[in-house]
Short mmCIF file of C-alpha atoms and ligand atoms in Angstrom, two decimals:
data_model
loop_
_atom_site.label_atom_id
_atom_site.label_comp_id
_atom_site.label_asym_id
_atom_site.label_seq_id
_atom_site.Cartn_x
_atom_site.Cartn_y
_atom_site.Cartn_z
CA MET A 1 47.22 -68.37 -52.22
CA THR A 2 49.89 -68.86 -49.98
CA GLY A 3 52.40 -71.33 -51.53
CA SER A 4 54.64 -72.08 -48.25
CA GLU A 5 57.23 -75.11 -48.08
CA GLN A 6 55.09 -77.37 -46.30
CA ASP A 7 51.27 -77.49 -48.22
CA PRO A 8 51.17 -78.44 -51.77
CA ILE A 9 50.84 -75.04 -53.89
CA GLU A 10 47.30 -74.82 -56.17
CA VAL A 11 48.00 -72.93 -59.16
CA PRO A 12 44.50 -71.53 -60.30
CA SER A 13 43.18 -72.88 -63.43
CA THR A 14 41.89 -70.20 -64.57
CA LEU A 15 45.17 -68.53 -65.23
CA VAL A 16 46.90 -72.33 -66.34
CA ASN A 17 44.05 -72.04 -69.48
CA THR A 18 45.34 -68.94 -70.12
CA LEU A 19 48.79 -69.36 -70.04
CA VAL A 20 48.85 -72.36 -72.30
CA LYS A 21 46.57 -70.66 -74.96
CA THR A 22 49.09 -67.81 -74.96
CA GLU A 23 52.92 -66.93 -76.84
CA GLN A 24 53.81 -63.41 -75.69
CA TRP A 25 54.80 -63.34 -72.12
CA VAL A 26 57.24 -60.74 -70.47
CA VAL A 27 58.63 -62.27 -67.13
CA MET A 28 60.63 -59.45 -65.03
CA THR A 29 62.64 -60.77 -61.48
CA GLY A 30 64.32 -59.58 -58.72
CA SER A 31 66.76 -60.59 -56.27
CA GLY A 32 63.39 -63.10 -54.83
CA ILE A 33 64.05 -65.15 -57.01
CA SER A 34 68.43 -65.68 -56.70
CA ALA A 35 66.98 -65.51 -52.65
CA GLU A 36 66.67 -69.32 -53.03
CA SER A 37 70.74 -69.79 -54.56
CA GLY A 38 71.36 -67.75 -51.15
CA VAL A 39 71.66 -64.88 -53.19
CA PRO A 40 70.63 -61.90 -49.54
CA THR A 41 67.75 -59.55 -51.36
CA PHE A 42 68.15 -56.30 -52.09
CA ARG A 43 66.59 -55.74 -48.93
CA ASP A 44 67.18 -58.14 -46.66
CA ALA A 45 69.39 -56.98 -43.90
CA GLN A 46 72.55 -57.51 -45.61
CA THR A 47 74.90 -60.12 -44.06
CA GLY A 48 78.24 -59.91 -41.79
CA LEU A 49 80.53 -57.78 -42.51
CA TRP A 50 77.98 -55.28 -44.28
CA ALA A 51 75.48 -55.68 -41.88
CA GLN A 52 75.79 -51.98 -40.68
CA TYR A 53 75.34 -51.10 -43.99
CA ASP A 54 72.12 -50.27 -46.68
CA PRO A 55 72.55 -51.25 -50.41
CA GLN A 56 70.28 -48.22 -51.38
CA GLN A 57 73.42 -46.01 -49.81
CA LEU A 58 76.18 -48.18 -51.33
CA ALA A 59 75.28 -48.16 -54.49
CA THR A 60 75.26 -45.24 -56.33
CA GLN A 61 78.12 -42.91 -57.67
CA GLU A 62 78.36 -41.25 -54.73
CA ALA A 63 79.38 -43.95 -52.73
CA PHE A 64 81.76 -44.87 -55.10
CA GLU A 65 83.36 -41.08 -55.94
CA ASN A 66 83.61 -40.49 -51.59
CA ASN A 67 84.53 -44.24 -50.78
CA PRO A 68 86.14 -45.61 -53.61
CA HIS A 69 87.52 -48.65 -51.49
CA VAL A 70 84.50 -49.64 -50.11
CA VAL A 71 81.94 -49.77 -52.57
CA TRP A 72 84.90 -51.61 -54.74
CA GLN A 73 84.97 -54.44 -51.21
CA TRP A 74 80.83 -54.57 -50.88
CA TYR A 75 80.82 -55.79 -55.02
CA GLN A 76 83.74 -58.69 -54.31
CA TRP A 77 82.02 -59.82 -51.30
CA ARG A 78 78.93 -60.55 -53.89
CA ARG A 79 80.98 -61.65 -56.46
CA GLU A 80 83.06 -63.97 -54.38
CA LEU A 81 79.37 -65.20 -52.99
CA ILE A 82 77.13 -64.86 -56.03
CA ARG A 83 80.60 -67.04 -57.59
CA ASN A 84 80.09 -69.61 -54.77
CA THR A 85 75.93 -70.30 -55.03
CA SER A 86 74.01 -71.98 -58.42
CA PRO A 87 70.84 -71.18 -60.00
CA ASN A 88 67.93 -72.77 -57.83
CA PRO A 89 64.59 -74.59 -59.28
CA ALA A 90 62.95 -71.14 -60.36
CA HIS A 91 65.70 -70.36 -62.23
CA ARG A 92 65.67 -73.64 -64.38
CA ALA A 93 61.92 -73.02 -64.68
CA LEU A 94 62.65 -70.46 -66.38
CA VAL A 95 65.00 -71.89 -68.87
CA ASP A 96 62.11 -74.94 -69.20
CA LEU A 97 59.00 -71.88 -69.72
CA GLN A 98 61.38 -70.20 -72.83
CA ARG A 99 61.77 -74.33 -74.40
CA LEU A 100 58.23 -73.96 -74.29
CA ARG A 101 57.54 -70.45 -75.01
CA PRO A 102 60.03 -69.20 -77.27
CA ASN A 103 58.48 -65.83 -77.68
CA LEU A 104 59.28 -65.87 -73.66
CA ILE A 105 61.40 -62.31 -72.86
CA LEU A 106 63.63 -62.38 -69.42
CA VAL A 107 63.62 -59.33 -68.56
CA THR A 108 66.58 -59.43 -64.26
CA GLN A 109 66.39 -56.55 -62.30
CA ASN A 110 69.09 -59.01 -60.51
CA VAL A 111 72.98 -58.12 -61.50
CA ASP A 112 74.00 -61.82 -59.85
CA GLY A 113 73.97 -63.44 -63.96
CA LEU A 114 72.18 -66.87 -62.69
CA HIS A 115 69.95 -66.32 -64.98
CA GLN A 116 72.54 -67.44 -68.02
CA ARG A 117 74.22 -69.68 -65.94
CA ALA A 118 71.29 -71.52 -65.77
CA GLY A 119 70.63 -71.17 -69.41
CA SER A 120 68.23 -68.69 -70.02
CA THR A 121 69.21 -67.17 -73.16
CA ASN A 122 69.10 -63.33 -74.69
CA VAL A 123 68.88 -62.61 -71.16
CA ILE A 124 68.02 -58.00 -70.84
CA GLU A 125 69.62 -56.60 -67.75
CA PHE A 126 67.99 -53.98 -66.96
CA HIS A 127 70.70 -53.08 -63.85
CA GLY A 128 73.85 -54.47 -65.48
CA ASN A 129 76.13 -57.50 -64.56
CA ILE A 130 77.56 -57.80 -61.63
CA HIS A 131 80.48 -59.60 -63.25
CA ARG A 132 82.30 -56.85 -65.56
CA ASN A 133 83.47 -53.90 -65.36
CA LYS A 134 83.60 -50.77 -66.62
CA CYS A 135 85.61 -47.56 -66.09
CA SER A 136 84.02 -44.89 -63.84
CA HIS A 137 85.13 -42.03 -66.37
CA CYS A 138 85.72 -42.56 -69.92
CA GLN A 139 82.82 -45.90 -68.94
CA LYS A 140 85.44 -48.72 -70.78
CA PRO A 141 85.33 -51.75 -70.26
CA GLY A 142 87.97 -53.20 -67.58
CA PRO A 143 88.73 -57.28 -66.96
CA GLU A 144 87.13 -58.88 -64.18
CA SER A 145 89.55 -58.47 -60.70
CA GLU A 146 89.82 -59.69 -57.52
CA ALA A 147 92.17 -57.09 -56.54
CA ALA A 148 91.17 -55.83 -53.10
CA GLN A 149 91.23 -52.27 -54.13
CA PRO A 150 89.41 -51.06 -57.50
CA PRO A 151 92.63 -51.22 -60.50
CA ASN A 152 93.35 -48.22 -63.12
CA CYS A 153 91.96 -48.44 -67.03
CA ALA A 154 93.97 -49.07 -69.10
CA HIS A 155 93.06 -46.20 -71.30
CA CYS A 156 92.61 -43.07 -69.06
CA GLY A 157 93.87 -44.88 -64.84
CA GLU A 158 91.32 -43.35 -63.86
CA LEU A 159 89.62 -46.29 -60.99
CA LEU A 160 87.14 -49.06 -62.45
CA ARG A 161 84.42 -49.69 -60.58
CA PRO A 162 81.50 -52.63 -61.30
CA ASN A 163 79.00 -52.34 -64.44
CA VAL A 164 75.44 -52.01 -62.86
CA VAL A 165 73.04 -49.25 -63.09
CA TRP A 166 73.35 -47.53 -59.17
CA PHE A 167 71.00 -45.49 -57.31
CA GLY A 168 71.17 -41.89 -59.68
CA GLU A 169 72.15 -43.65 -63.20
CA SER A 170 69.89 -44.03 -66.07
CA ILE A 171 68.77 -48.23 -67.45
CA PRO A 172 71.23 -49.17 -70.34
CA ARG A 173 68.77 -47.86 -73.12
CA VAL A 174 69.45 -50.82 -75.04
CA ALA A 175 68.00 -53.06 -72.82
CA LEU A 176 65.32 -50.03 -71.70
CA GLN A 177 64.01 -50.12 -74.99
CA ALA A 178 64.21 -54.07 -75.22
CA ALA A 179 62.08 -53.97 -72.53
CA ALA A 180 59.52 -51.31 -73.72
CA HIS A 181 59.55 -53.23 -76.83
CA ALA A 182 58.62 -56.18 -74.92
CA ILE A 183 56.08 -55.31 -73.05
CA GLU A 184 54.25 -53.19 -75.27
CA THR A 185 53.12 -56.36 -77.43
CA CYS A 186 52.92 -58.73 -74.19
CA ASP A 187 50.15 -61.14 -74.05
CA VAL A 188 50.87 -62.43 -70.11
CA PHE A 189 53.45 -60.20 -67.58
CA PHE A 190 55.21 -61.84 -64.85
CA SER A 191 56.63 -60.37 -62.28
CA VAL A 192 58.21 -61.99 -59.65
CA GLY A 193 60.62 -61.63 -56.96
CA THR A 194 60.96 -58.66 -56.88
CA SER A 195 59.61 -55.67 -54.10
CA SER A 196 57.57 -53.57 -56.85
CA LEU A 197 59.73 -50.34 -55.30
CA VAL A 198 62.79 -50.18 -57.99
CA TYR A 199 61.46 -47.67 -60.97
CA PRO A 200 60.92 -48.01 -63.43
CA ALA A 201 61.56 -51.40 -63.32
CA ALA A 202 58.12 -51.16 -61.28
CA ALA A 203 56.88 -49.27 -64.32
CA MET A 204 57.00 -51.98 -66.25
CA ALA A 205 54.41 -54.08 -64.59
CA GLU A 206 52.53 -50.55 -64.49
CA THR A 207 52.29 -50.59 -68.13
CA ALA A 208 51.47 -54.26 -68.39
CA LEU A 209 48.32 -53.58 -66.34
CA THR A 210 47.54 -50.09 -68.67
CA ARG A 211 47.46 -52.95 -71.66
CA GLN A 212 45.05 -55.20 -69.80
CA ALA A 213 47.99 -58.29 -70.51
CA ILE A 214 47.43 -60.82 -67.40
CA VAL A 215 49.46 -59.84 -64.83
CA VAL A 216 50.99 -62.49 -62.97
CA GLU A 217 53.09 -62.17 -59.71
CA ILE A 218 55.22 -64.46 -57.68
CA ASN A 219 56.50 -63.16 -53.83
CA LEU A 220 57.03 -64.73 -50.67
CA ASN A 221 54.88 -61.22 -49.63
CA PRO A 222 52.44 -59.02 -50.17
CA THR A 223 53.49 -56.17 -52.30
CA PRO A 224 52.52 -52.75 -54.14
CA LEU A 225 51.59 -54.77 -57.30
CA SER A 226 49.70 -57.43 -55.20
CA SER A 227 46.27 -56.31 -55.59
CA ARG A 228 46.24 -54.75 -58.98
CA ALA A 229 47.59 -58.03 -60.18
CA ASP A 230 45.35 -60.79 -61.89
CA PHE A 231 46.93 -63.01 -59.55
CA ALA A 232 48.87 -62.86 -56.96
CA LEU A 233 50.79 -66.47 -55.94
CA GLN A 234 52.31 -65.68 -53.25
CA GLY A 235 55.23 -68.17 -51.92
CA LEU A 236 58.75 -69.86 -53.02
CA ALA A 237 59.19 -68.79 -56.71
CA GLY A 238 61.29 -71.77 -56.43
CA GLN A 239 57.47 -73.86 -55.61
CA TRP A 240 55.28 -71.25 -57.52
CA LEU A 241 57.72 -71.51 -61.45
CA PRO A 242 58.45 -75.12 -61.40
CA ALA A 243 55.00 -75.81 -60.91
CA ILE A 244 53.61 -73.90 -63.35
CA THR A 245 55.85 -75.45 -65.75
CA ASP A 246 55.54 -78.58 -65.31
CA LEU A 247 50.85 -77.56 -66.61
CA VAL A 248 52.13 -75.29 -69.37
CA ARG A 249 54.04 -78.38 -70.55
CA ALA A 250 50.96 -80.61 -69.83
CA GLY A 251 49.09 -78.32 -71.59
C1 LIG B 1 67.08 -44.16 -62.84
C2 LIG B 1 71.61 -52.48 -59.63
C3 LIG B 1 67.12 -41.29 -62.38
C4 LIG B 1 73.21 -52.51 -58.95
C5 LIG B 1 70.10 -51.49 -58.43
C6 LIG B 1 61.16 -42.65 -60.33
C7 LIG B 1 61.22 -42.90 -61.72
C8 LIG B 1 63.06 -43.22 -61.99
C9 LIG B 1 63.47 -43.75 -61.09
C10 LIG B 1 63.29 -43.32 -59.43
C11 LIG B 1 61.71 -43.16 -59.52
N1 LIG B 1 61.89 -42.62 -57.79
C12 LIG B 1 62.56 -43.17 -57.48
C13 LIG B 1 63.61 -43.39 -58.17
C14 LIG B 1 65.25 -43.36 -57.98
C15 LIG B 1 65.02 -44.75 -58.23
C16 LIG B 1 64.27 -45.81 -57.24
O1 LIG B 1 63.36 -46.79 -57.92
N2 LIG B 1 64.17 -45.46 -55.84
C17 LIG B 1 63.80 -46.45 -55.13
C18 LIG B 1 63.69 -47.74 -53.79
C19 LIG B 1 62.06 -45.92 -54.60
N3 LIG B 1 66.04 -45.70 -58.99
C20 LIG B 1 66.65 -45.11 -59.79
O2 LIG B 1 67.85 -45.06 -59.80
C21 LIG B 1 67.14 -45.69 -61.09
N4 LIG B 1 67.30 -45.04 -61.96
O3 LIG B 1 66.01 -43.84 -62.39
O4 LIG B 1 67.71 -42.77 -62.61
C22 LIG B 1 66.98 -40.92 -63.79
C23 LIG B 1 65.89 -40.38 -64.44
C24 LIG B 1 67.03 -39.50 -65.38
C25 LIG B 1 68.17 -39.24 -66.74
C26 LIG B 1 68.84 -40.02 -64.98
C27 LIG B 1 68.78 -40.68 -64.12
C28 LIG B 1 68.00 -46.99 -60.65
C29 LIG B 1 67.51 -48.33 -60.08
C30 LIG B 1 68.10 -49.27 -59.98
C31 LIG B 1 69.44 -48.98 -59.24
N5 LIG B 1 70.17 -50.64 -58.73
N6 LIG B 1 70.78 -52.31 -58.23
C32 LIG B 1 73.39 -53.15 -57.65
O5 LIG B 1 72.71 -54.57 -57.26
O6 LIG B 1 74.52 -53.50 -56.96
S1 LIG B 1 68.30 -51.94 -57.56
C33 LIG B 1 68.65 -53.47 -56.88
O7 LIG B 1 66.84 -53.12 -56.03
C34 LIG B 1 68.75 -54.30 -57.77
O8 LIG B 1 68.72 -54.48 -58.63
C35 LIG B 1 67.64 -55.12 -57.23
O9 LIG B 1 67.10 -55.86 -58.22
C36 LIG B 1 66.44 -53.37 -57.32
C37 LIG B 1 65.19 -53.52 -56.86
O10 LIG B 1 64.74 -54.49 -55.79
P1 LIG B 1 64.19 -55.81 -55.49
O11 LIG B 1 64.46 -57.21 -56.56
O12 LIG B 1 62.89 -55.85 -56.00
O13 LIG B 1 64.66 -56.33 -54.29
P2 LIG B 1 64.07 -56.69 -52.95
O14 LIG B 1 64.69 -57.22 -51.58
O15 LIG B 1 62.84 -55.10 -52.72
O16 LIG B 1 62.67 -57.49 -53.67
C38 LIG B 1 63.05 -58.99 -53.16
C39 LIG B 1 61.00 -59.43 -53.08
O17 LIG B 1 61.86 -61.00 -53.50
C40 LIG B 1 61.06 -59.11 -51.53
O18 LIG B 1 59.50 -58.79 -52.05
C41 LIG B 1 60.58 -60.81 -51.17
O19 LIG B 1 59.03 -61.04 -50.21
C42 LIG B 1 60.64 -61.08 -52.24
N7 LIG B 1 61.67 -62.36 -51.90
C43 LIG B 1 61.59 -62.63 -51.34
N8 LIG B 1 62.36 -64.05 -51.43
C44 LIG B 1 61.52 -65.19 -52.32
C45 LIG B 1 60.96 -63.84 -52.59
N9 LIG B 1 59.90 -64.05 -53.59
C46 LIG B 1 60.09 -65.16 -54.70
N10 LIG B 1 60.48 -66.59 -53.85
C47 LIG B 1 61.16 -66.42 -52.87
N11 LIG B 1 62.38 -67.00 -52.89
ZN1 LIG B 2 88.90 -45.26 -69.01
#
């Protein structure tokens, strides 16, 4: 299936029939769902000042310990970029789907908060949220800050850091448990806008496949999940999700 900007997209009728008669859905999103809002995906080349940095080298505790100012400024640059974007039709379609299927559980790998800004509720933030800070030492929450340098924790004086999950760090237990419970009970699992390379987030699709839930991938490019999904819808999330929503609403 390809859904490019030119040709109209056609949602398989077998998928529509499944969606119309199921209620328990889990949707896992990655940075591809925010791409049409203008937020660079994790594996897109970073633009401008950050072009020479690899996000996987910056999003680590080691990078922050070695160079807190560079890592902090990368996050300040991303926060500013995200503040100047808006949710796109893909985010909004998920809000509509959640109204049509109140049991829909939305798990996101994204830290941009765009699902919440679009109106999605009960969003499980697998990798935290870029708009929140915490202390790099005592872990207590810290205030948002426009500062160019990482501020000091009011409790212990150590540096504040973004409250996101860096590579090598564990997923917040509450998020992990909520996502694990959702995946164990779902009839349909959507993987939207993710290269399915980062674990343990990518393990959710594996569990869905093992449980023989219906697995639907919506992604611009093929991924390691594409050949195993029941439906691999290639193209823009901002086209596929609204089309699916219209058909479920008409269902
Ligand atoms: C952990 C927050 C260990 C920070 C991020 C096996 C098991 C467990 C861990 C590992 C493992 N193997 C390797 C690991 C280590 C590592 C990992 O998975 N590495 C990968 C790279 C191999 N995992 C970890 O370190 C995790 N921690 O497991 O700790 C541990 C174990 C025990 C005890 C203690 C510790 C933590 C991972 C979380 C890292 N943090 N983000 C920040 O954002 O600054 S991950 C980062 O990648 C983002 O959150 C992003 O969402 C996520 C995944 O990337 P994608 O979202 O998929 O983005 P990508 O660019 O790759 O793909 C976008 C896709 O969208 C593309 O395919 C593109 O085609 C598509 N697309 C583009 N436009 C559109 C579109 N699709 C549709 N429409 C469009 N318009
Ligand atoms: Zn502290």
